[in-house]
Coordinates of C-alpha atoms and ligand atoms in Angstrom, one line a residue:
X1 CA 0.0 0.0 0.0
X2 CA 2.8 2.3 0.8
X3 CA 5.0 1.5 -2.2
X4 CA 4.1 4.7 -4.1
X5 CA 4.7 7.1 -1.2
X6 CA 7.9 5.3 -0.3
X7 CA 9.2 5.8 -3.9
X8 CA 8.1 9.5 -3.8
X9 CA 9.8 10.1 -0.4
X10 CA 13.0 8.5 -1.7
X11 CA 12.9 10.7 -4.8
X12 CA 12.4 13.8 -2.7
X13 CA 15.7 13.3 -0.8
X14 CA 17.7 11.5 -3.6
X15 CA 21.3 12.8 -3.5
X16 CA 22.3 15.3 -4.8
X17 CA 18.9 17.0 -4.7
X18 CA 16.9 18.9 -2.1
X19 CA 13.6 20.8 -2.0
X20 CA 12.7 24.4 -2.7
X21 CA 10.3 25.7 -0.1
X22 CA 8.3 28.4 -2.1
X23 CA 5.2 28.0 0.1
X24 CA 5.2 31.3 1.9
X25 CA 1.6 32.4 2.6
X26 CA 0.5 35.6 0.7
X27 CA 1.0 37.8 3.9
X28 CA 4.5 36.4 4.4
X29 CA 5.5 36.8 0.8
X30 CA 4.1 40.3 0.9
X31 CA 6.4 41.1 3.8
X32 CA 9.4 39.8 1.8
X33 CA 8.3 41.8 -1.2
X34 CA 7.9 44.9 0.9
X35 CA 11.5 44.8 2.0
X36 CA 12.5 45.2 -1.7
X37 CA 9.6 47.7 -2.5
X38 CA 8.0 45.1 -4.8
X39 CA 4.2 45.4 -5.1
X40 CA 2.5 42.2 -4.0
X41 CA -0.5 41.1 -6.1
X42 CA -1.7 37.7 -7.2
X43 CA 0.0 38.4 -10.5
X44 CA 3.3 39.6 -9.1
X45 CA 3.5 36.6 -6.7
X46 CA 2.8 34.3 -9.7
X47 CA 5.4 36.1 -11.8
X48 CA 8.0 35.7 -9.1
X49 CA 7.4 32.0 -8.6
X50 CA 7.0 31.2 -12.3
X51 CA 10.4 33.0 -12.8
X52 CA 12.0 30.8 -10.1
X53 CA 10.6 27.6 -11.5
X54 CA 11.7 28.4 -15.0
X55 CA 15.3 28.7 -13.9
X56 CA 17.4 26.6 -16.3
X57 CA 18.8 23.4 -14.9
X58 CA 16.8 23.8 -11.6
X59 CA 15.8 20.2 -11.7
X60 CA 19.4 19.1 -11.5
X61 CA 19.4 20.3 -7.9
X62 CA 15.8 20.4 -6.8
X63 CA 13.6 17.3 -6.6
X64 CA 10.4 19.0 -5.5
X65 CA 8.9 22.4 -4.8
X66 CA 6.5 23.2 -1.9
X67 CA 3.7 25.4 -3.1
X68 CA 1.2 27.6 -1.3
X69 CA -2.5 27.1 -2.2
X70 CA -2.6 30.3 -4.3
X71 CA 0.3 29.2 -6.5
X72 CA -1.0 25.6 -6.7
X73 CA -4.2 26.9 -8.3
X74 CA -2.4 29.3 -10.7
X75 CA -1.2 28.8 -14.2
X76 CA 1.9 30.1 -16.0
X77 CA 1.6 33.2 -18.1
X78 CA 1.1 30.8 -21.1
X79 CA -1.7 29.0 -19.4
X80 CA -0.2 25.7 -18.0
X81 CA -1.3 24.8 -14.4
X82 CA 1.7 25.3 -12.1
X83 CA 1.7 21.7 -10.7
X84 CA 1.6 20.4 -14.4
X85 CA 4.4 22.8 -15.3
X86 CA 6.6 21.5 -12.5
X87 CA 5.8 17.9 -13.4
X88 CA 6.9 18.6 -17.0
X89 CA 10.2 19.7 -15.7
X90 CA 10.7 16.5 -13.6
X91 CA 10.0 18.4 -10.4
X92 CA 7.5 16.9 -7.9
X93 CA 4.8 19.4 -6.8
X94 CA 4.1 19.6 -3.1
X95 CA 1.6 21.6 -1.1
X96 CA 1.6 23.4 2.3
X97 CA -1.6 22.3 4.0
X98 CA -1.5 23.7 7.5
X99 CA -3.4 26.9 8.0
X100 CA -0.8 28.5 10.3
X101 CA 0.4 28.6 13.8
X102 CA -2.3 30.1 16.1
X103 CA -2.3 31.1 19.8
X104 CA -2.4 28.0 22.1
X105 CA -5.1 28.6 24.6
X106 CA -3.9 28.4 28.2
X107 CA -0.3 29.1 27.3
X108 CA 0.1 32.8 26.3
X109 CA 3.0 33.3 23.9
X110 CA 2.9 29.7 22.6
X111 CA 1.5 28.5 19.3
X112 CA -0.3 25.4 17.9
X113 CA -0.6 24.8 14.2
X114 CA -4.1 24.5 12.9
X115 CA -5.7 23.0 9.7
X116 CA -6.9 19.6 10.5
X117 CA -10.6 20.3 9.9
X118 CA -11.5 19.1 6.5
X119 CA -7.9 18.1 5.7
X120 CA -8.8 14.7 4.4
X121 CA -11.0 16.2 1.6
X122 CA -8.5 18.9 0.8
X123 CA -5.7 16.3 0.5
X124 CA -7.8 14.2 -1.9
X125 CA -8.4 17.3 -4.1
X126 CA -4.7 18.2 -4.0
X127 CA -3.7 14.6 -4.9
X128 CA -6.2 14.6 -7.8
X129 CA -4.6 17.9 -9.0
X130 CA -1.1 16.5 -8.9
X131 CA 0.3 17.0 -5.4
X132 CA 2.5 14.1 -4.3
X133 CA 3.8 15.5 -1.0
X134 CA 2.5 18.0 1.7
X135 CA 4.0 20.1 4.4
X136 CA 2.8 20.9 7.9
X137 CA 4.9 23.2 10.1
X138 CA 4.8 23.3 13.9
X139 CA 6.5 26.2 15.7
X140 CA 8.2 25.8 19.1
X141 CA 9.8 28.8 20.9
X142 CA 12.6 28.6 23.5
X143 CA 12.5 30.8 26.6
X144 CA 13.0 30.2 30.4
X145 CA 9.4 28.8 30.6
X146 CA 9.1 27.6 27.0
X147 CA 8.3 25.2 25.5
X148 CA 5.6 23.9 27.8
X149 CA 4.7 20.2 27.7
X150 CA 1.3 21.2 26.5
X151 CA 2.7 23.0 23.5
X152 CA 5.0 20.2 22.5
X153 CA 2.2 17.6 23.0
X154 CA -0.4 19.5 21.1
X155 CA 1.9 20.2 18.1
X156 CA 3.2 16.6 18.0
X157 CA -0.4 15.3 18.0
X158 CA -1.4 17.5 15.2
X159 CA 1.6 16.5 13.1
X160 CA 0.8 12.8 13.5
X161 CA -2.9 13.3 12.6
X162 CA -1.8 15.3 9.5
X163 CA 0.8 12.6 8.6
X164 CA -1.8 9.9 8.8
X165 CA -4.2 11.6 6.6
X166 CA -1.5 12.3 4.0
X167 CA -0.3 8.7 3.9
X168 CA -3.9 7.4 3.5
X169 CA -4.3 9.7 0.5
X170 CA -1.1 8.7 -1.2
X171 CA 0.7 11.9 -0.3
X172 CA 4.1 12.0 1.5
X173 CA 4.0 14.1 4.6
X174 CA 6.9 16.4 5.3
X175 CA 6.8 16.6 9.1
X176 CA 8.2 19.9 10.1
X177 CA 8.7 20.7 13.9
X178 CA 10.6 23.9 13.8
X179 CA 12.4 25.1 17.0
X180 CA 12.8 28.8 16.5
X181 CA 16.2 30.4 16.7
X182 CA 15.0 33.6 18.4
X183 CA 16.4 34.0 22.0
X184 CA 19.5 34.1 24.0
X185 CA 19.6 30.3 24.8
X186 CA 22.7 28.2 24.4
X187 CA 23.3 25.5 21.8
X188 CA 23.0 22.9 24.7
X189 CA 19.5 24.2 25.5
X190 CA 18.5 24.0 21.8
X191 CA 19.8 20.5 21.7
X192 CA 17.7 19.5 24.8
X193 CA 14.5 21.2 23.4
X194 CA 15.0 19.8 19.9
X195 CA 15.5 16.3 21.4
X196 CA 12.4 16.6 23.5
X197 CA 10.3 17.8 20.5
X198 CA 11.6 15.1 18.1
X199 CA 11.0 12.4 20.8
X200 CA 7.4 13.6 21.3
X201 CA 6.8 13.8 17.5
X202 CA 8.1 10.3 16.8
X203 CA 6.2 8.9 19.8
X204 CA 2.9 10.3 18.3
X205 CA 3.9 9.1 14.8
X206 CA 4.3 5.6 16.2
X207 CA 0.9 5.7 17.9
X208 CA -0.6 6.7 14.5
X209 CA 1.3 3.9 12.8
X210 CA 3.0 6.2 10.3
X211 CA 5.2 4.5 7.7
X212 CA 8.5 6.1 8.3
X213 CA 9.8 5.1 4.8
X214 CA 7.0 7.1 3.4
X215 CA 7.7 10.4 5.2
X216 CA 10.4 13.1 5.2
X217 CA 11.4 14.9 8.4
X218 CA 12.1 18.7 8.2
X219 CA 13.7 19.7 11.4
X220 CA 15.5 22.9 12.4
X221 CA 19.3 22.7 13.0
X222 CA 20.6 22.7 16.6
X223 CA 22.1 26.2 17.0
X224 CA 22.5 28.7 19.8
X225 CA 19.8 31.4 20.0
X226 CA 20.2 34.5 17.7
X227 CA 21.1 36.6 20.8
X228 CA 23.7 34.2 22.2
X229 CA 27.3 33.8 21.2
X230 CA 27.5 31.9 17.9
X231 CA 28.9 28.3 17.7
X232 CA 31.3 27.2 15.0
X233 CA 30.0 25.5 11.9
X234 CA 31.4 22.2 13.2
X235 CA 29.7 22.5 16.6
X236 CA 26.4 23.1 15.0
X237 CA 26.8 20.2 12.6
X238 CA 27.9 17.8 15.3
X239 CA 25.1 18.8 17.7
X240 CA 22.5 18.5 15.0
X241 CA 23.6 15.1 13.8
X242 CA 23.9 13.8 17.3
X243 CA 20.4 15.0 18.1
X244 CA 18.9 13.4 14.9
X245 CA 20.9 10.1 15.5
X246 CA 19.4 10.0 19.0
X247 CA 15.8 10.7 18.0
X248 CA 15.1 9.9 14.3
X249 CA 14.4 6.2 13.3
X250 CA 16.8 4.9 10.7
X251 CA 13.9 4.0 8.4
X252 CA 12.8 7.6 7.9
X253 CA 13.2 8.2 4.2
X254 CA 15.3 11.4 4.8
X255 CA 15.9 14.6 6.6
X256 CA 15.4 17.8 4.7
X257 CA 16.4 20.8 6.8
X258 CA 14.8 24.2 7.0
X259 CA 17.1 27.3 7.1
X260 CA 15.2 29.2 9.7
X261 CA 16.6 32.7 8.9
X262 CA 20.2 31.7 8.8
X263 CA 22.2 33.6 6.2
X264 CA 22.2 31.5 3.0
X265 CA 25.9 30.6 3.0
X266 CA 25.9 29.7 6.7
X267 CA 22.9 27.3 6.1
X268 CA 24.9 25.7 3.3
X269 CA 28.1 25.4 5.4
X270 CA 26.1 23.7 8.1
X271 CA 24.6 21.3 5.6
X272 CA 27.9 20.4 4.2
X273 CA 29.6 19.9 7.6
X274 CA 26.7 17.5 8.6
X275 CA 27.2 15.5 5.5
X276 CA 31.0 15.3 6.0
X277 CA 30.3 13.5 9.3
X278 CA 29.3 10.5 7.1
X279 CA 27.8 7.1 7.9
X280 CA 24.3 8.5 8.5
X281 CA 21.3 6.2 8.2
X282 CA 19.3 8.7 6.1
X283 CA 20.2 11.4 3.5
X284 CA 20.4 14.8 5.0
X285 CA 19.5 17.4 2.5
X286 CA 17.9 20.9 2.2
X287 CA 14.3 22.2 2.1
X288 CA 15.2 25.8 2.3
X289 CA 13.0 28.8 1.8
X290 CA 14.9 32.0 2.6
X291 CA 18.3 30.5 2.2
X292 CA 17.4 29.7 -1.5
X293 CA 15.3 32.7 -2.3
X294 CA 16.8 35.7 -0.5
X295 CA 19.5 36.3 -3.1
X296 CA 17.2 35.8 -6.1
X297 CA 14.6 38.1 -4.6
X298 CA 17.1 40.9 -4.1
X299 CA 18.3 40.4 -7.7
X300 CA 14.8 40.4 -9.2
X301 CA 13.4 43.4 -7.5
X302 CA 10.0 42.8 -9.3
X303 CA 11.6 43.7 -12.7
X304 CA 11.3 41.4 -15.7
X305 CA 14.6 42.7 -17.1
X306 CA 16.4 41.2 -14.0
X307 CA 15.1 37.6 -14.7
X308 CA 18.5 36.3 -15.8
X309 CA 20.4 37.6 -12.8
X310 CA 17.7 36.3 -10.4
X311 CA 17.7 32.9 -12.0
X312 CA 21.6 32.9 -11.9
X313 CA 21.4 33.7 -8.1
X314 CA 18.9 30.8 -7.6
X315 CA 21.2 28.4 -9.5
X316 CA 24.2 29.5 -7.5
X317 CA 22.4 28.7 -4.1
X318 CA 20.8 25.5 -5.4
X319 CA 24.1 24.2 -6.8
X320 CA 26.0 25.1 -3.6
X321 CA 23.4 23.2 -1.5
X322 CA 23.5 20.3 -3.9
X323 CA 27.3 20.2 -3.7
X324 CA 27.0 20.2 0.2
X325 CA 25.0 16.9 0.2
X326 CA 27.3 14.8 -1.9
Ligands
LIG401 P1 13.2 28.7 5.8 O1 14.2 27.8 5.1 O2 13.2 30.1 5.3 O3 13.1 28.5 7.2 O4 11.7 28.1 5.2 C1 11.5 26.7 5.2 C2 10.1 26.5 5.4 O5 9.5 25.8 4.7 C3 9.5 27.0 6.6 O6 8.3 26.4 6.9

């Protein structure tokens, strides 16, 4: 029953490729556009994303693209549905299906990701329209009194319910528990929190009888907080790999990391250092958003005449990340 999703999951993380996370919600993409004085409309968002996907040789480095619902339903300027267009390039279309992180009642300042209501029917529609994987992001903050057991448990439970619905629909779930970098915490504290979160997530995934070969884990890296003294690239790589080795079953199809706001080259360096450690039970690759798109967005600036330089900037990042995983 799971043969198809196992094959898809393996293709998503197949060396030397990774995933392009282009699934920012419209408000989030508008904020990114605002920083470059780009007007955000349905059309300009489509133009930006179509320009990225048309980048020559993108499919040499990118196995799949995560889309936001708006883009999933759009067509290229010449009238080809975006999921069909990606398929024609040999790139697997994926879809973000959570509806965002919302305040967790009883725990001010903490969040729980919503979107389970009606999810089964939505997944069936997305599958019929070409989606072969999905994404759900849980967000965990670190502070003296965070995360609470309630926050970790609520998010882990939602991730498992989502993953089950995906697998029953023939869709590979990307399970994304993100521990945010904001704060003054040490790398050791991030290690402890990430370990607790991953342990809780995999405990729930086991209860829901998730097929690990048919899923991809998208964790954050183990780093010190943004307000703490930085660690070396090697320290981050070793702490991250140790944490994943402790918590992630060997049968998981692969780990595709988020970049979480790290400068693009730093994220790439971390990825390369993790892969140099070697002898890992799963591929570790990238599923970056900002670390792939920040450079291209600055180069594009909303102007069609900058297409070539924006695409060159994307290829540069995609190629560097691909080289990091071999
Ligand atoms: P970043 O790499 O910018 O963290 O985005 C990845 C992602 O998909 C967040 O959900």
